[in-house]
């Protein structure tokens, strides 16, 4: 997919040439396999915004929530990036000092105290 910057007044012209609307990105695009020459005037400055039709997920990537409107990553204020893969349900001697220094561990313990009365006996 190659995304375009089509003004609202020209949307019908782009559609007639074969452009399609992507509701998720709120943008017009040139479908894969379609020649882009007819759409050159709508290509964004600095080159085309190309997105492969099927992106292969990385095995090392971790899920990040995104704001569905803007597609921006949403990360909490106590987010701590750890460079060590460990079991998140056990105390890790490598990660524990970094979590304690950041305030994450204290916040986690506060939340656990609040939830304790809600747990079944």
Coordinates of C-alpha atoms in Angstrom, one line a residue:
X1 CA 0.0 0.0 0.0
X2 CA 1.2 3.5 -0.8
X3 CA -0.6 6.2 1.1
X4 CA -1.5 9.5 -0.4
X5 CA -2.3 13.1 0.7
X6 CA -5.5 13.7 -1.2
X7 CA -7.4 16.9 -0.4
X8 CA -11.1 16.4 0.3
X9 CA -12.1 18.3 -2.9
X10 CA -10.1 15.9 -5.0
X11 CA -11.2 12.6 -3.4
X12 CA -13.6 11.6 -6.2
X13 CA -10.8 12.1 -8.8
X14 CA -8.4 9.9 -6.8
X15 CA -11.2 7.3 -6.4
X16 CA -11.9 7.3 -10.1
X17 CA -8.2 6.6 -10.8
X18 CA -8.3 3.6 -8.5
X19 CA -7.3 4.9 -5.1
X20 CA -8.9 3.2 -2.1
X21 CA -9.9 4.6 1.3
X22 CA -8.2 3.1 4.4
X23 CA -10.6 3.8 7.3
X24 CA -8.1 2.8 10.0
X25 CA -5.5 5.3 8.8
X26 CA -8.1 7.8 7.6
X27 CA -6.2 8.1 4.3
X28 CA -6.4 7.3 0.6
X29 CA -3.9 4.7 -0.8
X30 CA -2.8 3.1 -4.0
X31 CA -3.6 -0.7 -3.9
X32 CA -0.7 -3.1 -4.4
X33 CA 0.1 -3.8 -8.0
X34 CA -1.5 -0.6 -9.3
X35 CA 0.9 1.8 -11.1
X36 CA 1.6 5.0 -9.0
X37 CA 2.3 7.4 -11.9
X38 CA -1.3 8.7 -12.0
X39 CA -1.1 9.5 -8.2
X40 CA 2.2 11.4 -8.2
X41 CA 0.7 14.7 -7.3
X42 CA -0.8 13.3 -4.1
X43 CA 2.4 11.5 -2.9
X44 CA 3.5 13.1 0.4
X45 CA 6.5 15.4 0.3
X46 CA 9.8 13.6 0.7
X47 CA 8.5 10.4 -0.8
X48 CA 5.8 7.8 -0.5
X49 CA 4.6 6.4 2.8
X50 CA 4.8 2.7 1.9
X51 CA 3.3 0.0 4.1
X52 CA 3.7 -3.6 3.1
X53 CA 0.3 -5.5 2.7
X54 CA 1.4 -8.1 5.3
X55 CA 3.9 -7.2 7.9
X56 CA 5.8 -10.1 9.5
X57 CA 5.8 -9.7 13.3
X58 CA 9.1 -9.9 15.0
X59 CA 9.6 -12.7 17.5
X60 CA 11.3 -10.2 19.9
X61 CA 8.6 -7.6 19.7
X62 CA 6.3 -7.1 22.6
X63 CA 2.7 -5.8 22.3
X64 CA 2.2 -2.1 22.9
X65 CA -1.2 -0.5 23.2
X66 CA -1.8 2.2 20.6
X67 CA -4.2 5.1 20.5
X68 CA -6.5 3.8 17.8
X69 CA -7.1 7.2 16.3
X70 CA -3.6 8.4 15.9
X71 CA -1.7 5.2 16.1
X72 CA 0.7 6.6 18.7
X73 CA 2.1 4.2 21.4
X74 CA 0.5 4.6 24.8
X75 CA 2.8 3.8 27.7
X76 CA 2.1 4.4 31.3
X77 CA 4.1 6.8 33.4
X78 CA 5.8 4.0 35.3
X79 CA 6.8 2.0 32.2
X80 CA 10.3 0.6 32.6
X81 CA 12.1 -1.0 29.6
X82 CA 14.0 -4.1 30.8
X83 CA 16.8 -5.5 28.7
X84 CA 16.5 -8.9 30.4
X85 CA 14.0 -11.6 29.6
X86 CA 12.8 -13.0 32.8
X87 CA 9.6 -14.6 34.3
X88 CA 7.4 -11.6 35.2
X89 CA 5.7 -13.6 37.9
X90 CA 8.9 -14.2 39.9
X91 CA 11.3 -11.8 41.5
X92 CA 14.3 -11.4 39.3
X93 CA 17.6 -10.4 40.9
X94 CA 18.7 -8.6 37.6
X95 CA 15.5 -6.5 37.2
X96 CA 14.6 -5.9 40.8
X97 CA 17.0 -3.0 41.5
X98 CA 15.9 -1.1 38.3
X99 CA 12.2 -1.6 39.2
X100 CA 12.8 -0.4 42.8
X101 CA 14.8 2.7 41.7
X102 CA 12.1 3.7 39.2
X103 CA 9.2 3.5 41.6
X104 CA 7.5 0.7 39.7
X105 CA 7.9 -1.8 42.6
X106 CA 6.4 0.5 45.2
X107 CA 3.4 1.3 42.9
X108 CA 2.9 -2.4 42.2
X109 CA 2.8 -3.2 45.9
X110 CA 0.3 -0.3 46.5
X111 CA -2.0 -1.7 43.9
X112 CA -1.6 -5.3 45.3
X113 CA -2.7 -4.0 48.7
X114 CA -5.8 -2.3 47.2
X115 CA -6.8 -5.5 45.4
X116 CA -6.2 -7.9 48.3
X117 CA -9.7 -7.3 49.8
X118 CA -11.2 -8.1 46.4
X119 CA -9.6 -11.6 46.1
X120 CA -11.7 -14.6 47.2
X121 CA -10.5 -16.3 50.4

